[in-house]
Coordinates of C-alpha atoms and ligand atoms in Angstrom, one line a residue:
M16 CA 133.5 193.0 45.5
L17 CA 136.8 192.9 44.2
S18 CA 139.6 196.1 43.9
A19 CA 139.8 197.1 40.2
T20 CA 143.0 198.6 41.5
G21 CA 144.1 195.0 42.4
L22 CA 143.3 193.2 38.8
K23 CA 144.7 196.3 36.8
A24 CA 148.3 195.6 38.7
R25 CA 147.8 191.9 37.7
A26 CA 146.9 192.9 34.4
S27 CA 150.1 194.9 34.0
D28 CA 152.0 192.2 35.7
L29 CA 151.1 189.9 32.9
G30 CA 152.2 192.2 30.1
F31 CA 149.1 193.6 29.1
N32 CA 149.5 197.1 28.0
L33 CA 145.7 198.2 28.7
V34 CA 142.7 197.6 31.1
G35 CA 139.5 198.8 31.6
I36 CA 136.7 197.3 33.3
T37 CA 133.1 197.8 32.7
P38 CA 129.8 196.9 34.2
A39 CA 128.3 193.9 31.8
R40 CA 125.8 195.8 29.9
P41 CA 124.3 195.5 26.3
A42 CA 127.3 197.0 23.7
P43 CA 126.3 200.5 23.2
H44 CA 126.1 200.3 19.5
L45 CA 124.8 196.9 18.9
D46 CA 121.8 198.7 16.8
A47 CA 123.9 200.1 14.3
F48 CA 126.2 196.2 14.3
L49 CA 122.4 194.5 13.9
R50 CA 122.2 197.2 10.9
W51 CA 125.2 196.2 9.2
V52 CA 124.3 192.7 9.2
E53 CA 121.1 192.9 7.9
A54 CA 122.9 195.0 4.9
G55 CA 125.0 192.4 4.3
R56 CA 128.2 194.3 4.7
H57 CA 129.6 191.0 6.3
G58 CA 129.9 189.0 3.0
E59 CA 130.9 185.7 3.8
M60 CA 131.2 185.8 7.3
G61 CA 128.0 184.2 7.5
Y62 CA 129.3 183.3 11.5
L63 CA 128.5 186.9 12.2
A64 CA 124.6 186.7 11.1
R65 CA 124.0 183.3 12.9
E66 CA 120.7 183.4 15.5
D67 CA 122.9 181.9 17.9
R68 CA 125.1 184.1 17.7
L69 CA 123.4 187.6 17.6
A70 CA 121.0 186.5 20.4
R71 CA 124.7 186.3 22.4
R72 CA 125.6 189.6 21.2
R73 CA 122.2 190.8 22.5
D74 CA 122.7 189.3 25.9
L75 CA 125.8 188.6 27.6
N76 CA 123.8 186.2 30.1
L77 CA 124.3 183.5 27.1
I78 CA 127.5 183.7 27.0
L79 CA 127.9 183.6 31.3
P80 CA 124.8 183.4 32.9
G81 CA 125.1 186.2 36.1
V82 CA 127.9 187.9 34.2
R83 CA 128.4 191.0 36.0
S84 CA 131.8 192.4 34.6
L85 CA 133.7 192.9 31.4
V86 CA 137.2 193.5 32.0
L87 CA 138.8 194.5 28.7
V88 CA 142.6 194.5 27.7
G89 CA 145.1 195.6 25.1
L90 CA 148.3 194.3 24.0
D91 CA 150.8 196.0 21.3
Y92 CA 151.6 194.2 18.7
R93 CA 153.4 196.9 16.2
S94 CA 157.5 195.5 16.3
L95 CA 158.7 197.7 13.5
P96 CA 157.7 201.0 11.9
P97 CA 156.9 200.5 8.4
L98 CA 159.6 199.2 6.4
P99 CA 160.7 200.1 2.7
A100 CA 160.6 196.5 1.5
L101 CA 157.0 196.3 2.4
T102 CA 156.4 198.6 -1.0
D103 CA 158.4 196.9 -3.1
P104 CA 156.2 195.3 -6.0
S105 CA 158.1 192.0 -6.1
R106 CA 157.2 191.3 -2.2
G107 CA 154.1 190.4 -0.7
R108 CA 153.0 192.5 2.2
I109 CA 151.9 191.2 5.6
A110 CA 149.5 193.0 8.1
A111 CA 151.9 194.1 10.8
Y112 CA 149.9 192.2 13.4
A113 CA 150.7 188.8 11.7
W114 CA 154.3 189.1 11.0
G115 CA 155.4 187.0 14.0
V116 CA 153.4 184.3 16.0
D117 CA 149.7 183.9 16.6
Y118 CA 148.5 186.1 19.2
H119 CA 145.8 183.8 20.3
G120 CA 148.1 181.1 22.0
L121 CA 149.8 184.1 23.5
M122 CA 146.9 186.0 25.0
T123 CA 144.5 183.6 26.1
P124 CA 146.6 181.9 28.5
R125 CA 147.4 184.9 30.3
L126 CA 143.5 186.6 30.2
E127 CA 142.9 182.9 31.5
E128 CA 145.5 183.5 34.5
L129 CA 143.9 186.9 35.0
A130 CA 140.8 185.8 35.5
G131 CA 141.7 182.4 37.3
G132 CA 142.7 184.5 40.1
L133 CA 139.1 186.4 40.7
G134 CA 137.5 183.2 42.5
A135 CA 134.8 183.8 40.5
E136 CA 133.2 181.8 36.9
F137 CA 134.4 183.5 33.9
R138 CA 134.9 183.2 30.1
V139 CA 137.6 184.9 28.0
Y140 CA 138.0 185.6 24.4
V141 CA 140.2 186.8 22.2
D142 CA 138.6 187.4 18.7
T143 CA 136.7 184.4 18.9
G144 CA 133.5 185.6 21.0
A145 CA 130.3 186.5 19.6
I146 CA 130.9 189.7 21.7
L147 CA 131.5 193.4 20.2
E148 CA 135.1 193.7 21.4
R149 CA 135.8 197.2 20.2
D150 CA 132.5 198.6 21.8
Y151 CA 133.2 197.4 25.0
G152 CA 136.6 198.6 24.6
W153 CA 135.6 202.1 24.3
Q154 CA 133.0 201.5 26.8
A155 CA 136.1 200.4 29.4
G156 CA 137.9 203.7 28.3
L157 CA 140.1 201.9 26.5
G158 CA 140.0 204.8 23.7
F159 CA 137.5 205.9 20.9
I160 CA 135.9 204.5 17.8
G161 CA 137.5 206.2 14.8
K162 CA 136.4 206.6 11.3
N163 CA 137.8 203.7 10.4
T164 CA 136.1 201.4 12.6
M165 CA 139.3 200.8 15.1
L166 CA 139.3 201.2 18.4
I167 CA 142.0 204.2 19.2
H168 CA 143.9 205.0 22.4
P169 CA 144.4 208.7 22.5
R170 CA 148.3 208.0 23.9
R171 CA 149.2 204.2 21.8
G172 CA 147.0 204.7 18.6
S173 CA 145.2 201.3 17.2
N174 CA 147.9 198.8 16.8
F175 CA 146.7 196.8 19.6
F176 CA 145.2 193.2 20.3
L177 CA 141.9 193.5 22.3
G178 CA 140.9 190.4 24.6
V179 CA 137.8 190.5 26.9
L180 CA 137.3 188.3 30.1
L181 CA 133.3 188.0 31.5
T182 CA 133.4 187.2 34.8
M183 CA 130.8 187.0 37.7
A184 CA 132.6 188.8 40.0
E185 CA 131.8 192.7 40.8
F186 CA 134.5 195.4 41.0
D187 CA 134.9 198.3 43.8
A188 CA 135.4 200.7 40.5
Y189 CA 134.3 200.8 37.0
D190 CA 136.1 203.0 34.3
Q191 CA 134.1 205.7 32.4
P192 CA 133.7 205.5 28.7
G193 CA 136.5 206.6 26.3
P194 CA 135.4 209.7 24.2
A195 CA 132.6 210.0 21.5
T196 CA 135.3 210.6 19.1
R197 CA 138.7 212.3 18.6
C198 CA 138.7 212.3 14.5
G199 CA 137.3 215.7 14.1
T200 CA 137.8 216.5 10.4
C201 CA 140.5 214.1 9.6
T202 CA 139.4 211.9 6.7
R203 CA 142.6 210.1 6.3
C204 CA 141.5 206.8 6.6
L205 CA 138.9 207.5 4.2
A206 CA 140.5 208.8 1.4
A207 CA 143.6 206.2 1.8
C208 CA 141.7 203.3 1.2
P209 CA 142.5 201.6 -1.8
T210 CA 139.2 199.7 -2.3
D211 CA 137.0 202.9 -1.5
A212 CA 135.8 200.1 1.4
F213 CA 134.6 202.7 3.9
C214 CA 130.6 203.2 3.0
E215 CA 130.8 206.2 5.1
P216 CA 132.7 207.3 8.1
Y217 CA 132.6 204.7 11.0
V218 CA 131.3 202.0 8.2
L219 CA 133.0 199.5 6.5
D220 CA 132.0 197.3 3.7
A221 CA 134.2 194.3 4.7
Q222 CA 133.6 192.6 1.1
R223 CA 135.7 195.6 -0.4
C224 CA 138.3 195.4 2.4
I225 CA 141.8 193.9 1.6
S226 CA 141.9 192.3 5.0
Y227 CA 137.9 190.0 4.2
L228 CA 139.1 189.8 0.3
T229 CA 143.0 188.2 1.3
I230 CA 142.2 186.5 4.7
E231 CA 138.5 185.6 5.4
H232 CA 136.8 185.3 2.0
K233 CA 137.8 181.8 0.5
G234 CA 136.6 182.4 -3.0
I235 CA 137.6 184.8 -6.2
P236 CA 137.7 188.3 -5.2
P237 CA 135.7 190.8 -7.8
R238 CA 137.7 191.6 -10.9
E239 CA 137.4 194.7 -10.3
L240 CA 138.5 194.8 -6.9
R241 CA 141.6 192.7 -7.6
P242 CA 144.1 195.2 -9.4
L243 CA 143.7 197.7 -6.1
T244 CA 144.8 195.0 -4.1
G245 CA 148.2 195.8 -4.7
N246 CA 151.1 193.7 -3.0
W247 CA 149.0 192.6 0.0
V248 CA 149.1 188.9 0.6
F249 CA 147.4 188.8 4.1
G250 CA 145.7 191.8 5.8
C251 CA 145.8 195.2 5.4
D252 CA 147.2 198.5 7.3
I253 CA 147.0 201.4 5.4
C254 CA 143.8 202.8 7.0
Q255 CA 146.0 202.3 10.7
D256 CA 149.2 203.6 9.0
V257 CA 147.4 206.9 7.9
C258 CA 146.1 207.3 11.2
P259 CA 147.7 210.6 12.9
W260 CA 146.8 208.7 16.3
N261 CA 149.6 205.8 15.2
R262 CA 152.1 208.4 15.8
F263 CA 152.3 207.6 19.2
A264 CA 152.1 203.6 18.5
V265 CA 154.3 202.1 21.1
Q266 CA 156.9 199.4 20.6
T267 CA 155.7 195.9 21.5
Q268 CA 157.8 194.1 24.5
V269 CA 156.6 190.9 23.1
T270 CA 159.4 189.8 20.9
E271 CA 157.1 187.0 19.7
F272 CA 155.3 189.3 17.8
F273 CA 158.9 190.7 15.6
P274 CA 159.4 189.2 12.5
V275 CA 162.5 186.7 12.3
S276 CA 163.2 188.1 8.8
V277 CA 162.2 191.0 6.5
D278 CA 160.9 188.4 4.8
R279 CA 158.3 187.1 6.9
A280 CA 156.7 190.6 6.9
A281 CA 157.6 191.1 3.1
P282 CA 157.7 187.7 1.7
P283 CA 159.2 187.4 -2.3
L284 CA 156.4 187.0 -4.4
A285 CA 158.7 184.5 -6.5
D286 CA 158.6 182.3 -2.9
L287 CA 155.0 182.4 -2.6
L288 CA 154.1 181.4 -6.0
T289 CA 156.4 178.7 -5.4
L290 CA 155.1 177.2 -2.2
D291 CA 154.1 173.4 -1.5
E292 CA 152.6 172.6 1.5
A293 CA 155.6 171.9 3.6
G294 CA 156.6 174.9 2.7
F295 CA 153.6 176.8 3.9
A296 CA 153.7 174.7 7.4
A297 CA 157.7 175.4 7.6
R298 CA 157.3 179.5 6.8
F299 CA 154.0 180.4 8.3
G300 CA 153.1 177.5 11.1
R301 CA 152.2 179.0 14.2
S302 CA 151.5 182.0 12.6
P303 CA 147.8 183.9 11.9
I304 CA 148.9 183.2 8.5
E305 CA 148.7 179.2 9.0
R306 CA 144.9 179.7 9.1
I307 CA 144.0 180.5 6.0
G308 CA 146.4 177.6 4.4
R309 CA 148.8 177.7 0.9
V310 CA 145.8 177.6 -1.1
R311 CA 144.4 181.0 -0.3
L312 CA 148.0 182.5 0.4
V313 CA 149.1 181.4 -3.2
R314 CA 145.8 183.0 -4.2
N315 CA 147.0 186.4 -2.9
A316 CA 150.1 186.2 -4.2
C317 CA 148.9 185.5 -7.5
L318 CA 146.8 188.6 -7.4
A319 CA 149.9 190.4 -5.7
A320 CA 152.4 189.4 -8.8
G321 CA 149.7 190.5 -11.3
N322 CA 149.7 193.7 -9.8
S323 CA 153.8 193.6 -9.7
R324 CA 154.8 194.9 -13.1
D325 CA 157.7 191.9 -12.1
A326 CA 158.5 189.8 -15.3
T327 CA 160.5 187.5 -13.3
L328 CA 157.0 186.0 -11.7
I329 CA 156.1 185.5 -15.4
A330 CA 157.4 181.9 -15.3
P331 CA 156.1 180.9 -11.9
L332 CA 152.8 181.8 -12.7
Q333 CA 153.2 179.7 -15.9
S334 CA 153.7 176.6 -13.6
L335 CA 150.6 177.5 -11.2
L336 CA 148.3 176.9 -14.4
S337 CA 148.7 173.2 -13.8
D338 CA 148.5 173.5 -10.1
L339 CA 146.2 170.5 -8.4
H340 CA 143.7 173.5 -6.9
P341 CA 141.2 175.5 -9.5
L342 CA 141.1 178.6 -7.4
I343 CA 145.4 178.9 -7.9
R344 CA 144.5 178.2 -11.6
L345 CA 142.1 180.8 -12.1
H346 CA 144.1 183.3 -10.4
A347 CA 147.4 182.3 -11.8
A348 CA 145.5 182.9 -15.3
W349 CA 144.6 186.6 -14.1
A350 CA 147.7 187.3 -13.2
L351 CA 149.5 185.8 -16.2
A352 CA 147.3 188.0 -18.7
R353 CA 148.1 191.1 -16.7
L354 CA 151.8 190.5 -16.1
A355 CA 152.7 189.0 -19.6
G356 CA 149.9 190.7 -21.9
P357 CA 149.6 189.0 -25.5
E358 CA 152.9 186.7 -24.8
A359 CA 150.5 185.3 -22.3
V360 CA 147.9 184.2 -24.9
A361 CA 149.5 180.7 -25.6
P362 CA 149.5 179.6 -22.9
L363 CA 146.4 180.4 -21.5
R364 CA 145.2 178.8 -24.6
T365 CA 147.0 175.6 -23.6
A366 CA 145.3 175.5 -20.3
L367 CA 142.0 176.6 -22.0
D368 CA 142.3 173.4 -23.9
G369 CA 142.7 170.9 -20.6
E370 CA 141.2 172.5 -18.0
T371 CA 138.0 170.8 -17.1
D372 CA 136.9 173.3 -13.8
A373 CA 134.2 175.6 -15.4
E374 CA 135.0 178.4 -13.2
V375 CA 138.4 178.2 -14.4
R376 CA 137.5 177.8 -18.2
Q377 CA 135.9 181.2 -17.6
E378 CA 138.1 183.1 -16.2
L379 CA 140.6 182.0 -18.9
A380 CA 138.1 182.5 -21.5
A381 CA 138.1 186.3 -20.2
C382 CA 141.6 186.9 -19.8
L383 CA 142.0 185.7 -23.5
E384 CA 139.4 188.1 -24.8
E385 CA 140.9 190.6 -23.1
A386 CA 144.3 190.1 -24.7
G387 CA 142.5 190.9 -27.8
Q388 CA 142.0 187.7 -29.0
N389 CA 138.9 185.8 -30.5
C390 CA 138.5 182.3 -28.4
Ligands
SF4_405 FE1 140.9 199.9 3.5 FE2 143.0 198.8 3.7 FE3 141.3 199.6 5.8 FE4 140.6 197.2 4.7 S1 142.0 197.4 6.0 S2 139.5 199.6 4.8 S3 141.2 197.7 2.3 S4 142.5 200.7 4.3
SF4_406 FE1 140.2 209.2 12.3 FE2 141.8 210.7 10.7 FE3 142.5 208.4 12.1 FE4 140.5 208.4 10.2 S1 142.7 208.5 10.1 S2 140.2 207.3 12.6 S3 139.6 209.9 10.4 S4 141.9 210.7 13.3

């Protein structure tokens, strides 16, 4: 049997800000998760509904046979308070967790080092496992689940990454679960969500969430949601930023999570709309944004440009009507129509004449119709 105190001291030495240990048991809110998947709230994230992954969520032994304990660690990521530039509509807005380097590459080796000292078989996950991390975070005493579905620590808020280590080791002490909730009568996060993504407290419809729409969703966001996404181009922090518990957010000690400049947290939309593949790699390589690629980032920038009322973005949007990728052409058309109104009609007509992709043609026709033209 291993010392829980010793493990926690090592976790702290490795830079983790939170650590808790819980016996390996089924996740306490697994049924609620299964109902959420059954209702299709996960949208395009089909991996969440895959039977083999659901089986692993039901039985931790399918991940690590003989697993006895789970160690949950938290690492603060908030580097700076919300900056004025973030709300400048001519800039795109990036969620705070993605301002610096990719956290997977930074946390996973530390977690493996922690696990390696236990002398027992282990698995580690940072966001990648078929496991309800937040639920186990609650069970390991790291906080409570808020109405915004985040794990919230009463003295640090919710701006931390969560990692989980499964081990066959047993400890001499386990943590008690956190409080059931500390939200009380507060509903700030529910009221502040621009897309009305909470079906009810504690239940998120991912398909309406800006984080999902800008990161996970690979296709065409619904037309009715596009004006609601504001200037977000990667993720969304609103339901965390309004949470009173985040008054206690602690500035991260990890310098790699700081943005190298304001432009990294809030890049000018003019820059994003003119990005090529090499520019994307130079600017966003080794960051969490890398995984969505240039096409999806430019798609998101088009949406933000359409919402910006910034006429200087009309010219780059017009150029994107002839981009190689239909997804970009489609969203450039939507943004151009929204931004330029009747002036968009001529370039949209020209684009429609030369367009071969059925979905882009449909969007161009809808945009022209909205501009009051009979096409
Ligand atoms: Fe709503 Fe943004 Fe929170 Fe998603 S991340 S639920 S869009 S406030
Ligand atoms: Fe709970 Fe209010 Fe925070 Fe939402 S904003 S998670 S209701 S405390």
